Short mmCIF file of C-alpha atoms and ligand atoms in Angstrom, two decimals:
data_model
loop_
_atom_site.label_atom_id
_atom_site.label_comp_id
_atom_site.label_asym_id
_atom_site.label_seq_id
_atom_site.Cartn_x
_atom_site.Cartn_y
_atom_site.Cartn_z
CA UNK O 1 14.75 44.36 9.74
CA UNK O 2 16.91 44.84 12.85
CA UNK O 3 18.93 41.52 12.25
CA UNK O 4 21.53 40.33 9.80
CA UNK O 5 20.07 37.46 9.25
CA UNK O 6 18.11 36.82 5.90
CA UNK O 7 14.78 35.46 7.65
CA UNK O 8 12.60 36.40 10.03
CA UNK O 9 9.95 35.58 12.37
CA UNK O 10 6.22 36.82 12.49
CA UNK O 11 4.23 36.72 15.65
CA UNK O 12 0.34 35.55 15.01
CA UNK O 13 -1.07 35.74 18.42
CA UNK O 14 -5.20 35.00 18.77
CA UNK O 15 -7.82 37.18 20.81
CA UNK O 16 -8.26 35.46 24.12
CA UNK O 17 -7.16 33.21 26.87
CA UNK O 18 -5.98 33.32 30.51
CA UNK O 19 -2.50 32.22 31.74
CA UNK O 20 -2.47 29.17 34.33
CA UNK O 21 -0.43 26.79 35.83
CA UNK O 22 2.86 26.52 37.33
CA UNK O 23 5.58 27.72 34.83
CA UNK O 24 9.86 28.08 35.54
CA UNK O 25 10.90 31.22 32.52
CA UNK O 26 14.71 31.25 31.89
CA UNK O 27 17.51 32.21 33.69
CA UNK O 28 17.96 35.52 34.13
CA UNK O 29 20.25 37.56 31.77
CA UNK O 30 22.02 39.77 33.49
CA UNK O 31 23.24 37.29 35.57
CA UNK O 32 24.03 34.60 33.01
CA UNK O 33 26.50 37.40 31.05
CA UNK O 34 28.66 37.88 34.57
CA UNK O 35 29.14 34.62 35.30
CA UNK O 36 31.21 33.99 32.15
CA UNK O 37 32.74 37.40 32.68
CA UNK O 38 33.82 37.01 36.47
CA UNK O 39 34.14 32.53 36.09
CA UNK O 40 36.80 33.11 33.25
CA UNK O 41 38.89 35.50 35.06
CA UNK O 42 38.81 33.71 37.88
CA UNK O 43 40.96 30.99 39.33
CA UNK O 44 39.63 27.47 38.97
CA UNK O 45 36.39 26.32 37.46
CA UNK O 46 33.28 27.64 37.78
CA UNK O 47 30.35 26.01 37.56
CA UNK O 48 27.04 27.58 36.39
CA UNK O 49 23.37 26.17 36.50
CA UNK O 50 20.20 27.82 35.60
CA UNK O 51 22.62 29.82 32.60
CA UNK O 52 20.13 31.70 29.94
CA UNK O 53 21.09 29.99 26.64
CA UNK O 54 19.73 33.32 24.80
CA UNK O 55 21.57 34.74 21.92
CA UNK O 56 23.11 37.28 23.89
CA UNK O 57 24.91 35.35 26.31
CA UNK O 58 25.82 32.99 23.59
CA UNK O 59 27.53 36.14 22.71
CA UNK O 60 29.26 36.85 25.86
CA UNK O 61 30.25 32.76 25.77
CA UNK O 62 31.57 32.93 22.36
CA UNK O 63 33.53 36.22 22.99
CA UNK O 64 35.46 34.39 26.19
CA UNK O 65 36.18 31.12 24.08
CA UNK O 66 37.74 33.22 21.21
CA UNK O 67 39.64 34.60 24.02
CA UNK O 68 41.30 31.17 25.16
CA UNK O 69 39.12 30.32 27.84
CA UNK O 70 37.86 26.65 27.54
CA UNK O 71 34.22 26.27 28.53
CA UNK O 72 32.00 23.84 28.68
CA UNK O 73 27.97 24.11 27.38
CA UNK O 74 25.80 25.72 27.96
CA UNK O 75 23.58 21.95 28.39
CA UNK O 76 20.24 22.33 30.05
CA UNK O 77 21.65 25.82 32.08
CA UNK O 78 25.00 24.14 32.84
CA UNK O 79 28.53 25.89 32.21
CA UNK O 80 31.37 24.94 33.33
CA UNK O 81 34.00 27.90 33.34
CA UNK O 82 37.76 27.10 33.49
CA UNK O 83 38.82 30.26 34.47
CA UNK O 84 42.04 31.91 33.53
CA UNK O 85 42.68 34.16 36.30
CA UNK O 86 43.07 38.03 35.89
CA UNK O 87 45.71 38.14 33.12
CA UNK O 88 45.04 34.46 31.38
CA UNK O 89 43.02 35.84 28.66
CA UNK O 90 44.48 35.73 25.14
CA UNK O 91 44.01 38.27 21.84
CA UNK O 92 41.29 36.80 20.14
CA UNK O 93 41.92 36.26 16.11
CA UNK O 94 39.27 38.32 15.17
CA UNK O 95 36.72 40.75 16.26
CA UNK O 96 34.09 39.63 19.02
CA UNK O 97 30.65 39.72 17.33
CA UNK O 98 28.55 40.64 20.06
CA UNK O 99 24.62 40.54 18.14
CA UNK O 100 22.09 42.74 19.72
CA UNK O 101 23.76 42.63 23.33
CA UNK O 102 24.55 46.22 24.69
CA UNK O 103 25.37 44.31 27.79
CA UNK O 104 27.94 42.41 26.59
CA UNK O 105 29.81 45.16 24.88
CA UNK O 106 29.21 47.53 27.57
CA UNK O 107 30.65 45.52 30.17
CA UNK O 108 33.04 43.89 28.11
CA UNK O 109 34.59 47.47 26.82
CA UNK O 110 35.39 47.74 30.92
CA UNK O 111 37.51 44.73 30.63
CA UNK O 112 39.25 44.81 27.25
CA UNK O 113 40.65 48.52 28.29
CA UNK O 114 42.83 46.67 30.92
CA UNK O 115 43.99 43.85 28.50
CA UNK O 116 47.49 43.43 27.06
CA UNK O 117 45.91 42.63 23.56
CA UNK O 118 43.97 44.91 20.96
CA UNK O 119 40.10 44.06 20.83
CA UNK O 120 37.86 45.16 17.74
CA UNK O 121 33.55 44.40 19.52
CA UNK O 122 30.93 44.94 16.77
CA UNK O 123 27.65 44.38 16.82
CA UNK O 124 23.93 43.86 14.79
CA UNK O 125 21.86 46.90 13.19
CA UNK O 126 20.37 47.72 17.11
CA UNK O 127 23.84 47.55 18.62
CA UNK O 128 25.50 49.51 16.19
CA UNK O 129 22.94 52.25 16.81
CA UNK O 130 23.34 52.22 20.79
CA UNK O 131 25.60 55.19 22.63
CA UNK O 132 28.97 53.95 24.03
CA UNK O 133 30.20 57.23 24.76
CA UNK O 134 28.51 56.59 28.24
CA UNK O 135 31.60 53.99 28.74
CA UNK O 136 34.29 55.23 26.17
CA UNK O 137 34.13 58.75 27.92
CA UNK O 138 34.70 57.62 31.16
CA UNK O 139 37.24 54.61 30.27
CA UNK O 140 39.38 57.38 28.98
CA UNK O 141 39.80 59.20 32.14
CA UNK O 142 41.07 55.62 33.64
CA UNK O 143 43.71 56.00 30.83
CA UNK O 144 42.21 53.53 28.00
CA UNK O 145 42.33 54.08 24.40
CA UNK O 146 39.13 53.11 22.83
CA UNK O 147 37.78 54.59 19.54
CA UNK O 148 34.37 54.14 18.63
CA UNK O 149 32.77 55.80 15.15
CA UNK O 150 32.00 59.79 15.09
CA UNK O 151 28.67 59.32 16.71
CA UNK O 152 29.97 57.68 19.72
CA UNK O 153 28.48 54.25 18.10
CA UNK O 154 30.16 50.74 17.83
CA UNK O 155 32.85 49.27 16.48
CA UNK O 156 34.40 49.69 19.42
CA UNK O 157 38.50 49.46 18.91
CA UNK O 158 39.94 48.67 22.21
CA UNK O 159 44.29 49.63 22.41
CA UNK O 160 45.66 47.05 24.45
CA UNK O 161 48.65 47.71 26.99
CA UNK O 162 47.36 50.77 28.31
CA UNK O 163 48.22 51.13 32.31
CA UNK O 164 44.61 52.26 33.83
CA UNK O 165 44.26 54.06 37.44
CA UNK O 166 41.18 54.68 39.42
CA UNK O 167 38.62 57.81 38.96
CA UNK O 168 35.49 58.59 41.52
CA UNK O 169 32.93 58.76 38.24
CA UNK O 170 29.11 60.17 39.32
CA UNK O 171 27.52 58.58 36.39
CA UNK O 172 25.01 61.19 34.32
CA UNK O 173 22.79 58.73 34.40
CA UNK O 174 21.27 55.29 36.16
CA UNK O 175 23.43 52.55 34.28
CA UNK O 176 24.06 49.15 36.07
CA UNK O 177 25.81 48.77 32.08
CA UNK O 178 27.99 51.75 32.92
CA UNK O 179 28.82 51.21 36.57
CA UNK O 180 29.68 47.24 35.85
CA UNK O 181 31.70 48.18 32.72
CA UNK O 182 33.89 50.85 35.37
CA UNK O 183 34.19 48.42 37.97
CA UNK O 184 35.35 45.81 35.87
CA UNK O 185 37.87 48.10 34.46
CA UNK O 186 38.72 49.19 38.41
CA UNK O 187 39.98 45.32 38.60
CA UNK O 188 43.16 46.33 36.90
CA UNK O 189 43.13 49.88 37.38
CA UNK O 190 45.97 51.16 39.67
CA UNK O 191 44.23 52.35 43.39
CA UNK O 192 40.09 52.25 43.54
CA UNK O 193 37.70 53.04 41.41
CA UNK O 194 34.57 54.52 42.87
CA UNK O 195 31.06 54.61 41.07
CA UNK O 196 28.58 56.81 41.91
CA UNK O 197 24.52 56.49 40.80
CA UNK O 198 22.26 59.04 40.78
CA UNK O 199 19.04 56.09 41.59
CA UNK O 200 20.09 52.47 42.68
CA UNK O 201 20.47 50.45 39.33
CA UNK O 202 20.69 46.78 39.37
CA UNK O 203 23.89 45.45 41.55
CA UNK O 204 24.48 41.81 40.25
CA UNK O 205 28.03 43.09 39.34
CA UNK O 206 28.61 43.95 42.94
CA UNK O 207 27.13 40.58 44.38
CA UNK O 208 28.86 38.66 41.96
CA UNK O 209 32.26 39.79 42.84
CA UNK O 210 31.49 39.72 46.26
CA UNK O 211 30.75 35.82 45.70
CA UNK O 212 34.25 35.53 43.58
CA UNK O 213 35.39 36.87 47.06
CA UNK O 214 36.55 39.80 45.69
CA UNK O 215 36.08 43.08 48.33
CA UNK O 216 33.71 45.78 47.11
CA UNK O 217 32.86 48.69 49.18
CA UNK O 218 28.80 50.18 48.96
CA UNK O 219 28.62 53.20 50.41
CA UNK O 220 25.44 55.25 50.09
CA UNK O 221 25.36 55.84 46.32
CA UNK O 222 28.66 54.98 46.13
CA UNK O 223 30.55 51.60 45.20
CA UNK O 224 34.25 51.29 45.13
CA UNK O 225 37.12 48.40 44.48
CA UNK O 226 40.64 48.06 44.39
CA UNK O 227 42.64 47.33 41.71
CA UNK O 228 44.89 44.46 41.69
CA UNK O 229 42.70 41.67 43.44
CA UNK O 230 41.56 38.31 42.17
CA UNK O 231 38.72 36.08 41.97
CA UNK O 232 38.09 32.73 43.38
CA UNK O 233 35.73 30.05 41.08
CA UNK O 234 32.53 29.62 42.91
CA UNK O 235 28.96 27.94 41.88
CA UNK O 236 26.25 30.13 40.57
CA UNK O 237 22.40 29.13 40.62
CA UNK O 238 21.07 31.40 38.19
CA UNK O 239 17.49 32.56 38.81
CA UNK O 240 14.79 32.66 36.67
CA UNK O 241 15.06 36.12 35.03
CA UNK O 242 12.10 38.64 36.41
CA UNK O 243 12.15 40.34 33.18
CA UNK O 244 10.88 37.47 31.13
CA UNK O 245 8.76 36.92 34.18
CA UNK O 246 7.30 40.00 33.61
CA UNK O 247 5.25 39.17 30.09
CA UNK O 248 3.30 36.37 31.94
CA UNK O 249 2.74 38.66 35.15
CA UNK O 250 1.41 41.47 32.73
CA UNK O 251 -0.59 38.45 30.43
CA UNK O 252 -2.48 37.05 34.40
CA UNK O 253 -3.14 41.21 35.61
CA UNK O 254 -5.11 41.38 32.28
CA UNK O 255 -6.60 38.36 31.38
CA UNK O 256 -9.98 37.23 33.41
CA UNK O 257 -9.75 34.40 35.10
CA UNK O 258 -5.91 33.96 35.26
CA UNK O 259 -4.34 32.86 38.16
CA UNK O 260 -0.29 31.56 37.10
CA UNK O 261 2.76 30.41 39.40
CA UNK O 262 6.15 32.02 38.22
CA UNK O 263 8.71 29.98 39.69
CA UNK O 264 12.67 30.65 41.29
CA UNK O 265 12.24 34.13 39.74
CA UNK O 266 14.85 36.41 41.28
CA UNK O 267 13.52 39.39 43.25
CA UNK O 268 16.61 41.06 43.37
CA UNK O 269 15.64 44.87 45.29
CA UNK O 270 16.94 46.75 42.72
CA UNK O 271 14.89 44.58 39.87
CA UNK O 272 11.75 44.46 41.68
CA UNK O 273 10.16 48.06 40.41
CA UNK O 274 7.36 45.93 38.46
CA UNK O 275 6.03 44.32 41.23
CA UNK O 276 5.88 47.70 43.10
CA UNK O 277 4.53 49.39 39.71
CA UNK O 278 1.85 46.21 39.39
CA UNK O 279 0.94 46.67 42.74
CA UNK O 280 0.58 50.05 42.79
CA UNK O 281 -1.93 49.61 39.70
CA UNK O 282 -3.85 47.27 41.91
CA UNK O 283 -2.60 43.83 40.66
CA UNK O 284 -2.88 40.57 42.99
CA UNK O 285 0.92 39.42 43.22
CA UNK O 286 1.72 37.30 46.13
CA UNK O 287 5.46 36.27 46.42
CA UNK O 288 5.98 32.63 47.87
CA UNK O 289 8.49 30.77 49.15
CA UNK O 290 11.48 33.39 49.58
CA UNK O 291 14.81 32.76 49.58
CA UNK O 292 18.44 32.84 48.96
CA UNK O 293 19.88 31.25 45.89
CA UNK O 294 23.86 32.17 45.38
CA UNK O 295 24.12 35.78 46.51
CA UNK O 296 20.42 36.44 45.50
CA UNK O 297 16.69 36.89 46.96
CA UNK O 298 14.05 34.40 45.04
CA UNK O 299 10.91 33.93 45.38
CA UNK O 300 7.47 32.08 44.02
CA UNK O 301 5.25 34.54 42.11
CA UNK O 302 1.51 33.82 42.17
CA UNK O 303 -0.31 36.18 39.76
CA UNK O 304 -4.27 36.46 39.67
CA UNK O 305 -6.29 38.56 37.09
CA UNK O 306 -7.16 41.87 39.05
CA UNK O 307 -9.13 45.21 37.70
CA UNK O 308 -6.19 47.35 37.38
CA UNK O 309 -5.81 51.39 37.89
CA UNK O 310 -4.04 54.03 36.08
CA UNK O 311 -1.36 55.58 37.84
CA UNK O 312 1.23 57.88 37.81
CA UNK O 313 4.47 55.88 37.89
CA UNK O 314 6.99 56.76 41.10
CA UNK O 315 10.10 58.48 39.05
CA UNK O 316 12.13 56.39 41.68
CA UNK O 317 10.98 53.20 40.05
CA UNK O 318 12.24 53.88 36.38
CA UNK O 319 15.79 52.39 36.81
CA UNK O 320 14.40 49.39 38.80
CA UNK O 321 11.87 48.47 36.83
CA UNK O 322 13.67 49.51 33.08
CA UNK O 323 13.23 46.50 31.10
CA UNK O 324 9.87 45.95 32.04
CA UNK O 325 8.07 49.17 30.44
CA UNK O 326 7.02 47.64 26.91
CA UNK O 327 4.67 45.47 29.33
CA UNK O 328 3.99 47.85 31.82
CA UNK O 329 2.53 50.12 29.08
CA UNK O 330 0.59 47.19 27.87
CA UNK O 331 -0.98 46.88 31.42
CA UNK O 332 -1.06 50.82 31.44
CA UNK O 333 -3.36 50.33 28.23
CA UNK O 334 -5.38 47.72 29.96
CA UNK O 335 -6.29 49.67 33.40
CA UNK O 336 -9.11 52.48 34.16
CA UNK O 337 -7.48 55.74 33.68
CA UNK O 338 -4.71 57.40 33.09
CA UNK O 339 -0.88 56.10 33.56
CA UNK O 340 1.86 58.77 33.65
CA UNK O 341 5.13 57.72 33.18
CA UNK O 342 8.13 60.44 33.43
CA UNK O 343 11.97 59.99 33.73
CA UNK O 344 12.62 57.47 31.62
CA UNK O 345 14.23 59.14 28.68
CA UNK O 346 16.48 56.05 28.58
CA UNK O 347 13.94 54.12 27.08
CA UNK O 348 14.58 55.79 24.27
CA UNK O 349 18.30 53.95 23.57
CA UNK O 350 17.59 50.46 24.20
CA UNK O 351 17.09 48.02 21.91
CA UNK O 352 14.97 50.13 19.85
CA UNK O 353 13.42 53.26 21.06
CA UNK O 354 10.93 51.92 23.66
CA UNK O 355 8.47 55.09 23.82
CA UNK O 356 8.15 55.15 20.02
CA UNK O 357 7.74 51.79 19.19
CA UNK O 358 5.41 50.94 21.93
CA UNK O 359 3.12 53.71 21.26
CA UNK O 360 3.14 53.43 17.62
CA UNK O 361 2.11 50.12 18.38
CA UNK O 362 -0.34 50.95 20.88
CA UNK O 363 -2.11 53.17 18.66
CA UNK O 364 -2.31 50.93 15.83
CA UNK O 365 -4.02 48.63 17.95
CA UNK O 366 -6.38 51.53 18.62
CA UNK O 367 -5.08 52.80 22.31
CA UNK O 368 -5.01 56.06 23.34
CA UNK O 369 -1.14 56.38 23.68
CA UNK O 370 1.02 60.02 24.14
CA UNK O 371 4.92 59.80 23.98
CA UNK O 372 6.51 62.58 25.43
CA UNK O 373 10.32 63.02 25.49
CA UNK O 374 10.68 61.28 28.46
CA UNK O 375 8.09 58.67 28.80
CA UNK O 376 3.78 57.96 27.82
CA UNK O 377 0.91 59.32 28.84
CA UNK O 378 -1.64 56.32 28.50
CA UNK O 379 -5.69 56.26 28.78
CA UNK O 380 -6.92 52.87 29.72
CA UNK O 381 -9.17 51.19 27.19
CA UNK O 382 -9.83 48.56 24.27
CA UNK O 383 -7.21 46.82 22.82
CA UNK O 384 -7.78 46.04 19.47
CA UNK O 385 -6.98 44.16 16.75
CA UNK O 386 -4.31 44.68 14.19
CA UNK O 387 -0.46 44.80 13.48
CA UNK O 388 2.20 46.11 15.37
CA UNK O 389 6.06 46.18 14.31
CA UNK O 390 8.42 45.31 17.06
CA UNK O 391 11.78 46.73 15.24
CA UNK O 392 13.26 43.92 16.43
CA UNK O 393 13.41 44.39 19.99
CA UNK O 394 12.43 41.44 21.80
CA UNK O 395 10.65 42.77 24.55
CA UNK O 396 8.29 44.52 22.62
CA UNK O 397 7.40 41.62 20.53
CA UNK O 398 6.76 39.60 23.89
CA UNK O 399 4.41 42.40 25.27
CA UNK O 400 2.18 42.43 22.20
CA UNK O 401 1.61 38.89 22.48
CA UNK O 402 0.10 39.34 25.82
CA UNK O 403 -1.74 41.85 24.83
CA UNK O 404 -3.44 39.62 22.24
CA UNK O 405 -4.97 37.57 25.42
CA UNK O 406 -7.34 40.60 25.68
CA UNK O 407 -7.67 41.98 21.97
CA UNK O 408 -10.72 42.22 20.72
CA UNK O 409 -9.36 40.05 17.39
CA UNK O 410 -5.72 38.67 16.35
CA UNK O 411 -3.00 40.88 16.87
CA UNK O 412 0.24 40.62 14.33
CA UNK O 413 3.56 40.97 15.24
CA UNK O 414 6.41 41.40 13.05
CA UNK O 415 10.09 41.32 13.06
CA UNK O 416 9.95 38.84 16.30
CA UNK O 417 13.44 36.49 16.05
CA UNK O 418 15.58 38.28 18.32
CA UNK O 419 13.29 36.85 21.27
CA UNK O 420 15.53 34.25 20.68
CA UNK O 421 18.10 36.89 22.66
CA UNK O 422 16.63 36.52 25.79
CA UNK O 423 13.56 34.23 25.71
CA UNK O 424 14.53 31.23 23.99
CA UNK O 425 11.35 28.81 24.20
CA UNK O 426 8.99 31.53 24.40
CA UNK O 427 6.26 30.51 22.49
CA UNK O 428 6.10 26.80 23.61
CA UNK O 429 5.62 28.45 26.98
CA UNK O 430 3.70 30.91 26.32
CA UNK O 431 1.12 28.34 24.69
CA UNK O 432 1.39 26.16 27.95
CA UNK O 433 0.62 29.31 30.17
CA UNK O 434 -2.80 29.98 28.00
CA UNK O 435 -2.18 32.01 25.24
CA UNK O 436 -2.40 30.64 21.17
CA UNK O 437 0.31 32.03 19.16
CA UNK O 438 1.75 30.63 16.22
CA UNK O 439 5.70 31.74 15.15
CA UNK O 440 5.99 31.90 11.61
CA UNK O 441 9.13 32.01 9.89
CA UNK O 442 9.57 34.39 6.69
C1 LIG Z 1 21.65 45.62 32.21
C2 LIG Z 1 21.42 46.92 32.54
C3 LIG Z 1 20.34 47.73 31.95
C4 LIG Z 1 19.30 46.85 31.26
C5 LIG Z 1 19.92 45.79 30.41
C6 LIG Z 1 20.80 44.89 31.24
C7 LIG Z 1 22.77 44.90 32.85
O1 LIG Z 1 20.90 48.60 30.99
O2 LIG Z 1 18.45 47.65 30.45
O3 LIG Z 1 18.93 45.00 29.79
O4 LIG Z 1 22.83 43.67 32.77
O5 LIG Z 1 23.61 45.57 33.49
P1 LIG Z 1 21.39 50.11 31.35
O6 LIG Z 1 22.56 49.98 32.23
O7 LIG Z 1 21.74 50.71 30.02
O8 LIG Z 1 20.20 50.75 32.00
#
């Protein structure tokens, strides 16, 4: 079991149903996490609406209160942030227990390395598995002390006092995690701190500070700030996250008959590779209604059931679309043909690695799924009935049950409770939207 805690949940989803009707998902992580980051270093009070009250940003919440800052919530997506300013936060008593959020510590490694105060992050089974040397190494060459165990895993021990300066970093790989966690850390660092990506990876980091009304320079590949600046309290309307959008747009491509509304969902450009991988299969998604909610695009999403196509997935899509691929390969397994998906050997260090676990699950259920080291190679078929194990990672428990809405019989999922990390609610609304599954606790 992937969580510390002593029970569990089991997923019993049955064969069958469409998805219908006009549904809002929650507010969209990454977001959520940066708006306690940026509103408690900032000056004034911030106040948040739309806020994902997942176990992960309960995480990031928890770690800023035990910090000093005094905030308010989360109550029906509302925070209220009373920011510190830059150098307000306080040594926390004990280490910040961060659950199964590599976001949090990632980002939050960035900041600590600029604090006066030691920080000890730790994390659940998952975390403590993830690489951190992808921030430690790189935090070092700003001048931070930071020790994580011989593998490069958490704890993370952060030395506190250390005076950072800027570095021009080209990151080895696409990490929005990475390039916020360096930016962050370029807030205190002496001179700038530039960031380069090797493919666009999501820029809420960028926005956001932009909206705090702190200057950030984009150029190409490139992002830079100076150290030394501060941040203004704003308001931030969270959108509806596009990643937990994703399980119902996936559930109305497969299901006959569907035809669902996904509302406020954020369509972000650099979070928008499922639409243009769902599209690209042949899917019917129609975006309504766009526009601008604090510093980001969002739109209506009407999905109706479609015949969809195996394809071979644009490399240039991976980092935009890399939360979505438990459901994408669900689709994949749903469509005529083959679907070809390279370059995304980072799948393999997320919550739980996403190649394995979905094709071991895909096969159990009797599809004709290939990992390779970098991705699936996935013939089109009957999905069918049976148990799948989602090690804990949420996503992959969430795809499954969609994929029950066209299994030929019930489909099992086990270790399921860390949806609670970003999808609190999800089985009420998945119910709603058309599908019959039944949480049970063990
Ligand atoms: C995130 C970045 C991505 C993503 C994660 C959230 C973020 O991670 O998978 O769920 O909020 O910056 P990587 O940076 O490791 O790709």
């Amino acid at each position: 079991m992937s969580n510390s805690s002593e029970s569990n949940v089991i997923f019993r989803a049955a064969a069958g149903g469409k998805l219908q009707g006009h549904i809002r998902v929650p507010g969209d992580k990454s977001i959520s996490h940066r708006s306690i980051m940026l509103g408690s270093l900032a000056e004034g009070v911030t106040e948040v609406s739309g806020f994902l009250e997942g176990e992960d940003n309960i995480a990031t919440l928890e770690a800023f209160r035990a910090m000093g800052v005094q905030i308010e919530g989360p109550a029906d997506g509302r925070v209220t942030v009373h920011g510190v300013g830059m150098h307000g936060l306080k040594a926390p008593t004990r280490p910040l227990y961060l659950g199964n959020s590599g976001t949090s510590m990632r980002l939050l490694s960035g900041l600590m390395a600029a604090q006066p105060f030691d920080v000890e992050m730790s994390g659940d089974a998952s975390l403590s598995k993830r690489p951190m040397k992808r921030v430690t190494d790189p935090l070092r060459l700003m001048g931070a002390v930071v020790e994580t165990t011989a593998t490069g895993t958490p704890p993370l021990k952060v030395k506190g006092g250390q005076k950072l300066h800027g570095i021009d970093y080209v990151m080895p790989m696409a990490s929005a995690q990475v390039k916020s966690c360096l930016l962050l850390a370029g807030l205190y660092a002496a001179g700038t701190t530039c960031v380069t990506e090797p493919a666009p990876t999501r820029d809420h980091t960028e926005r956001m500070l932009a909206g705090f009304g702190y200057p950030v320079e984009r150029r190409g590949n490139t992002v830079c700030v100076q150290g030394g600046g501060r941040l203004t309290a704003t308001k931030i309307d969270v959108p509806a996250d596009i990643s937990s959008a994703t399980f119902f747009m996936v559930g109305a491509a497969i299901a006959a008959g569907s035809d669902i509304v996904l509302e406020h969902v954020g369509i972000n450009p650099t979070r928008i590779g499922v639409i243009n991988i769902l599209r690209l299969m042949g899917a019917d998604l129609e975006l309504r209604n766009e526009r601008e909610a604090g510093g980001e695009p969002v739109a209506d999403i009407r999905v109706r059931a479609s015949k969809l196509k195996g394809i071979r997935i644009p490399e240039e899509q991976v980092p935009l679309a890399i939360d979505e691929f438990p459901a994408l390969f669900v689709a994949a397994a749903c469509a005529e043909g083959e679907t070809v998906l390279t370059g995304a050997e980072e799948l393999r260090v997320k919550e739980s690695d996403r190649i394995q676990v979905m094709a071991d699950g895909l096969v159990a259920l009797g599809v004709d799924a290939r990992p390779t080291p970098d991705g699936m190679i996935i013939r089109g078929g009957r999905i069918g009935s049976g148990q799948v194990d989602s090690h804990g990672d949420h996503r992959i428990a969430m795809s499954f049950a969609m994929a029950a809405l066209v299994a030929s019989g019930p489909i099992t999922i086990t270790d399921c409770a860390n949806v609670n990390t970003s999808f609190p609610g999800f089985v009420a609304l998945a119910n709603r939207a058309g599908l019959t599954l039944q949480a049970e606790i063990v």
